[in-house]
Amino acid sequence: MPISTEELFMDLDRSGPIPLYYQIARRMQSAIESGELPPGSRIENEVKLAENLSISRPTIRRAIQELVDQGLLVRRRGVGTQVVRGRLTRSVELTSLYDDLSLSHRSPTTKVLLHEATVPPAEVLESLTLPADTEVLHIKRLRYTDGIPFALLENFLPPVFLDLTAEQFEKHGLYQLMRSRGTTMRVARQTIGARAATKEEADLFAQKNGSPVLVMSRTLYDQSGHAVEYGEHSYRPDLYSFEVTLVEK
């Protein structure tokens, strides 16, 4: 069973030189890393925690914010503060988010929000090098890690993939499905940025309207040089980041 706050914060040194917020943050970090506070565990709200420990609310708030900044805790509107495994740092390589989560020993789950055959905007058809009025598969998925939503993935796939079902996308990653169809991913053109969350993103991520999100757009090409995917994704920056290795020429 998860450790209780009474056990976790026993014997805090209230008169020594080490600040209380630091002691609280380090004990919580240790409990998270050891599994005593497993992913998904809820932390008591700041007011109740402050009362139980007879410590000021600003001290508790600062301790929790330390762990939020490290990606070990996450605040969710209407839910409270929960434990996560830490921010997922993803190298900018030709891999799928589902694969990255699995390799990091996370527990990825997916909810399909939209699955339709449609004629997309002209710029999408241009990215996929398809003729005007071509019908493609349009999917939108909400990706969770350890039960917490953190990525909204919108993708457009050429007609060869129109028979892929919503159920398949809930059980498997996109690139897994594409590989199973004989597609070999070779190169991608990708753009990374940031902006304010849309109302849909804020609602799905349980964040305030206008909270920042990381965004990425990608066009993927197969072994024959054909465009096989166009995607626009958004991520919670407190749970996700990109990592780039730079080499001097």
Short mmCIF file of C-alpha atoms in Angstrom, two decimals:
data_model
loop_
_atom_site.label_atom_id
_atom_site.label_comp_id
_atom_site.label_asym_id
_atom_site.label_seq_id
_atom_site.Cartn_x
_atom_site.Cartn_y
_atom_site.Cartn_z
CA MET A 1 0.00 0.00 0.00
CA PRO A 2 1.17 3.59 -0.61
CA ILE A 3 2.90 5.17 2.36
CA SER A 4 0.81 7.61 4.43
CA THR A 5 1.78 11.24 4.88
CA GLU A 6 2.11 10.61 8.62
CA GLU A 7 4.77 7.96 7.98
CA LEU A 8 6.41 9.96 5.22
CA PHE A 9 6.94 13.13 7.23
CA MET A 10 7.75 11.70 10.64
CA ASP A 11 10.63 13.36 12.47
CA LEU A 12 11.03 16.44 10.27
CA ASP A 13 13.85 18.58 11.63
CA ARG A 14 12.03 21.81 12.45
CA SER A 15 14.96 23.58 14.11
CA GLY A 16 17.94 22.62 11.94
CA PRO A 17 19.53 24.50 9.03
CA ILE A 18 17.80 22.49 6.26
CA PRO A 19 14.61 24.26 5.10
CA LEU A 20 11.38 22.39 5.73
CA TYR A 21 10.23 22.67 2.12
CA TYR A 22 13.44 20.97 1.01
CA GLN A 23 13.04 18.15 3.54
CA ILE A 24 9.44 17.57 2.46
CA ALA A 25 10.31 17.63 -1.24
CA ARG A 26 13.23 15.20 -0.82
CA ARG A 27 11.18 12.74 1.22
CA MET A 28 8.41 12.79 -1.35
CA GLN A 29 10.93 12.37 -4.17
CA SER A 30 12.51 9.39 -2.41
CA ALA A 31 9.09 7.79 -1.84
CA ILE A 32 8.17 8.27 -5.50
CA GLU A 33 11.45 6.83 -6.78
CA SER A 34 11.24 3.84 -4.40
CA GLY A 35 7.65 3.08 -5.35
CA GLU A 36 6.24 3.84 -1.91
CA LEU A 37 4.22 6.54 -3.69
CA PRO A 38 3.37 4.78 -6.97
CA PRO A 39 2.23 6.53 -10.16
CA GLY A 40 -1.36 7.68 -9.86
CA SER A 41 -1.20 8.22 -6.09
CA ARG A 42 -2.98 11.38 -5.01
CA ILE A 43 -1.32 13.88 -2.70
CA GLU A 44 -3.44 15.59 -0.08
CA ASN A 45 -4.31 19.16 -0.97
CA GLU A 46 -2.01 21.88 0.30
CA VAL A 47 -4.43 23.17 2.95
CA LYS A 48 -5.03 19.75 4.51
CA LEU A 49 -1.35 18.79 4.31
CA ALA A 50 -0.32 22.05 5.96
CA GLU A 51 -2.84 21.51 8.75
CA ASN A 52 -1.80 17.89 9.34
CA LEU A 53 1.89 18.78 9.52
CA SER A 54 1.41 22.11 11.32
CA ILE A 55 3.46 23.76 8.60
CA SER A 56 2.63 26.91 6.64
CA ARG A 57 0.84 26.53 3.34
CA PRO A 58 3.53 28.46 1.37
CA THR A 59 6.11 25.92 2.61
CA ILE A 60 3.98 23.01 1.41
CA ARG A 61 3.27 24.77 -1.88
CA ARG A 62 6.98 25.33 -2.52
CA ALA A 63 7.81 21.66 -1.77
CA ILE A 64 5.12 20.42 -4.15
CA GLN A 65 6.17 22.90 -6.84
CA GLU A 66 9.74 21.53 -6.65
CA LEU A 67 8.43 18.10 -7.63
CA VAL A 68 6.04 19.48 -10.24
CA ASP A 69 9.02 21.19 -11.87
CA GLN A 70 10.87 17.86 -11.90
CA GLY A 71 7.91 16.12 -13.52
CA LEU A 72 7.34 13.85 -10.50
CA LEU A 73 4.00 15.39 -9.53
CA VAL A 74 1.31 16.79 -11.76
CA ARG A 75 -1.58 19.11 -10.93
CA ARG A 76 -4.86 18.24 -12.64
CA ARG A 77 -7.84 20.56 -12.56
CA GLY A 78 -10.72 18.91 -10.72
CA VAL A 79 -8.53 15.96 -9.68
CA GLY A 80 -5.74 17.40 -7.53
CA THR A 81 -2.05 16.54 -7.34
CA GLN A 82 -0.93 13.11 -8.52
CA VAL A 83 2.32 11.18 -8.72
CA VAL A 84 3.80 10.48 -12.15
CA ARG A 85 7.00 8.72 -13.19
CA GLY A 86 8.74 11.93 -14.21
CA ARG A 87 8.80 13.92 -17.42
CA LEU A 88 9.30 11.84 -20.54
CA THR A 89 12.28 13.22 -22.43
CA ARG A 90 12.11 12.17 -26.05
CA SER A 91 15.07 12.31 -28.39
CA VAL A 92 14.23 13.90 -31.71
CA GLU A 93 14.51 10.69 -33.71
CA LEU A 94 12.29 8.76 -36.09
CA THR A 95 10.37 6.88 -33.41
CA SER A 96 6.76 6.80 -32.28
CA LEU A 97 5.52 8.11 -28.96
CA TYR A 98 3.95 4.71 -28.20
CA ASP A 99 7.31 2.97 -28.73
CA ASP A 100 9.13 5.56 -26.61
CA LEU A 101 6.69 5.12 -23.73
CA SER A 102 6.96 1.34 -23.88
CA LEU A 103 10.77 1.42 -23.95
CA SER A 104 10.71 3.75 -20.93
CA HIS A 105 8.63 1.14 -19.04
CA ARG A 106 5.62 3.46 -18.95
CA SER A 107 2.06 2.23 -19.36
CA PRO A 108 0.77 3.88 -22.55
CA THR A 109 -2.96 3.85 -23.21
CA THR A 110 -4.92 5.52 -25.98
CA LYS A 111 -8.43 6.89 -26.38
CA VAL A 112 -9.55 7.47 -29.97
CA LEU A 113 -11.48 10.74 -30.11
CA LEU A 114 -12.02 10.84 -33.87
CA HIS A 115 -11.75 8.24 -36.64
CA GLU A 116 -13.10 9.19 -40.05
CA ALA A 117 -12.55 9.07 -43.78
CA THR A 118 -12.50 12.64 -45.03
CA VAL A 119 -11.08 15.04 -47.59
CA PRO A 120 -8.60 17.09 -45.51
CA PRO A 121 -7.52 20.72 -45.95
CA ALA A 122 -5.47 21.50 -49.04
CA GLU A 123 -2.25 21.95 -47.04
CA VAL A 124 -2.56 18.41 -45.67
CA LEU A 125 -3.04 16.97 -49.15
CA GLU A 126 -0.03 18.96 -50.27
CA SER A 127 2.09 17.56 -47.42
CA LEU A 128 1.01 14.04 -48.39
CA THR A 129 1.51 14.86 -52.12
CA LEU A 130 -2.03 13.70 -52.91
CA PRO A 131 -4.39 15.05 -55.58
CA ALA A 132 -7.20 17.42 -54.67
CA ASP A 133 -10.35 15.80 -53.25
CA THR A 134 -8.48 12.65 -52.15
CA GLU A 135 -10.12 10.96 -49.17
CA VAL A 136 -7.73 10.08 -46.34
CA LEU A 137 -7.95 8.57 -42.87
CA HIS A 138 -8.19 11.27 -40.19
CA ILE A 139 -7.62 10.18 -36.58
CA LYS A 140 -7.33 12.07 -33.32
CA ARG A 141 -6.09 10.26 -30.21
CA LEU A 142 -5.55 11.17 -26.58
CA ARG A 143 -2.46 9.43 -25.22
CA TYR A 144 -2.09 8.62 -21.52
CA THR A 145 0.89 7.54 -19.47
CA ASP A 146 0.14 5.82 -16.17
CA GLY A 147 -3.46 6.97 -16.53
CA ILE A 148 -2.67 10.68 -16.98
CA PRO A 149 -3.49 12.37 -20.33
CA PHE A 150 -0.55 14.29 -21.72
CA ALA A 151 -0.55 14.15 -25.54
CA LEU A 152 -3.15 14.94 -28.20
CA LEU A 153 -2.23 13.31 -31.50
CA GLU A 154 -3.94 14.25 -34.77
CA ASN A 155 -2.88 12.36 -37.90
CA PHE A 156 -3.81 12.10 -41.56
CA LEU A 157 -2.93 8.90 -43.45
CA PRO A 158 -3.13 8.23 -47.21
CA PRO A 159 -5.89 6.02 -48.69
CA VAL A 160 -3.90 2.78 -48.34
CA PHE A 161 -4.54 2.97 -44.59
CA LEU A 162 -8.30 3.69 -44.74
CA ASP A 163 -9.16 0.20 -43.50
CA LEU A 164 -7.37 0.63 -40.15
CA THR A 165 -9.95 0.62 -37.35
CA ALA A 166 -10.36 2.73 -34.22
CA GLU A 167 -9.96 -0.42 -32.14
CA GLN A 168 -6.54 -1.06 -33.69
CA PHE A 169 -5.41 2.45 -32.78
CA GLU A 170 -6.50 1.94 -29.18
CA LYS A 171 -4.46 -1.27 -28.89
CA HIS A 172 -1.37 -0.38 -30.93
CA GLY A 173 0.87 2.54 -31.81
CA LEU A 174 0.55 4.14 -35.24
CA TYR A 175 4.02 3.10 -36.38
CA GLN A 176 3.41 -0.46 -35.17
CA LEU A 177 0.37 -0.63 -37.42
CA MET A 178 2.23 0.89 -40.35
CA ARG A 179 5.13 -1.55 -39.97
CA SER A 180 2.68 -4.45 -39.88
CA ARG A 181 1.48 -3.32 -43.30
CA GLY A 182 5.00 -3.46 -44.73
CA THR A 183 5.75 0.26 -44.47
CA THR A 184 9.34 1.13 -43.58
CA MET A 185 9.80 4.63 -42.16
CA ARG A 186 12.91 6.30 -43.54
CA VAL A 187 12.84 10.07 -43.03
CA ALA A 188 10.62 12.76 -41.56
CA ARG A 189 10.36 16.53 -41.77
CA GLN A 190 9.49 17.83 -38.32
CA THR A 191 8.80 21.21 -36.72
CA ILE A 192 8.72 21.77 -32.94
CA GLY A 193 7.30 24.81 -31.15
CA ALA A 194 5.07 26.03 -28.34
CA ARG A 195 1.82 27.97 -28.00
CA ALA A 196 -1.15 28.50 -25.72
CA ALA A 197 -3.48 25.53 -25.36
CA THR A 198 -6.77 25.51 -27.20
CA LYS A 199 -9.94 25.03 -25.17
CA GLU A 200 -10.06 21.38 -26.32
CA GLU A 201 -6.47 20.77 -25.22
CA ALA A 202 -6.97 22.52 -21.87
CA ASP A 203 -10.09 20.45 -21.18
CA LEU A 204 -8.47 17.14 -22.19
CA PHE A 205 -5.28 17.84 -20.22
CA ALA A 206 -7.23 19.17 -17.21
CA GLN A 207 -5.35 22.47 -17.44
CA LYS A 208 -6.35 26.12 -17.34
CA ASN A 209 -7.35 27.76 -20.60
CA GLY A 210 -4.30 29.25 -22.30
CA SER A 211 -1.79 27.04 -20.48
CA PRO A 212 1.35 26.41 -22.55
CA VAL A 213 1.66 23.29 -24.70
CA LEU A 214 4.51 21.90 -26.76
CA VAL A 215 3.56 21.31 -30.38
CA MET A 216 5.06 19.24 -33.15
CA SER A 217 4.13 18.75 -36.80
CA ARG A 218 5.63 15.92 -38.84
CA THR A 219 5.50 14.58 -42.36
CA LEU A 220 6.80 11.02 -42.62
CA TYR A 221 8.22 9.36 -45.73
CA ASP A 222 8.66 5.65 -46.44
CA GLN A 223 11.42 3.68 -48.10
CA SER A 224 10.17 4.72 -51.54
CA GLY A 225 10.07 8.41 -50.71
CA HIS A 226 6.27 8.56 -50.50
CA ALA A 227 4.63 10.60 -47.77
CA VAL A 228 2.79 8.16 -45.49
CA GLU A 229 1.72 10.36 -42.57
CA TYR A 230 1.07 13.96 -41.66
CA GLY A 231 0.62 14.70 -37.98
CA GLU A 232 0.02 17.62 -35.64
CA HIS A 233 0.60 16.82 -31.97
CA SER A 234 0.45 18.75 -28.70
CA TYR A 235 1.93 17.82 -25.31
CA ARG A 236 1.84 18.96 -21.69
CA PRO A 237 5.29 20.52 -21.13
CA ASP A 238 5.40 19.51 -17.47
CA LEU A 239 5.22 15.85 -18.52
CA TYR A 240 7.05 15.87 -21.83
CA SER A 241 10.09 17.42 -23.47
CA PHE A 242 12.24 16.98 -26.57
CA GLU A 243 15.98 16.35 -26.45
CA VAL A 244 18.33 17.24 -29.31
CA THR A 245 22.00 16.31 -29.64
CA LEU A 246 24.06 18.93 -31.50
CA VAL A 247 27.39 18.16 -33.12
CA GLU A 248 29.81 20.79 -34.35
CA LYS A 249 30.77 20.43 -38.00
#
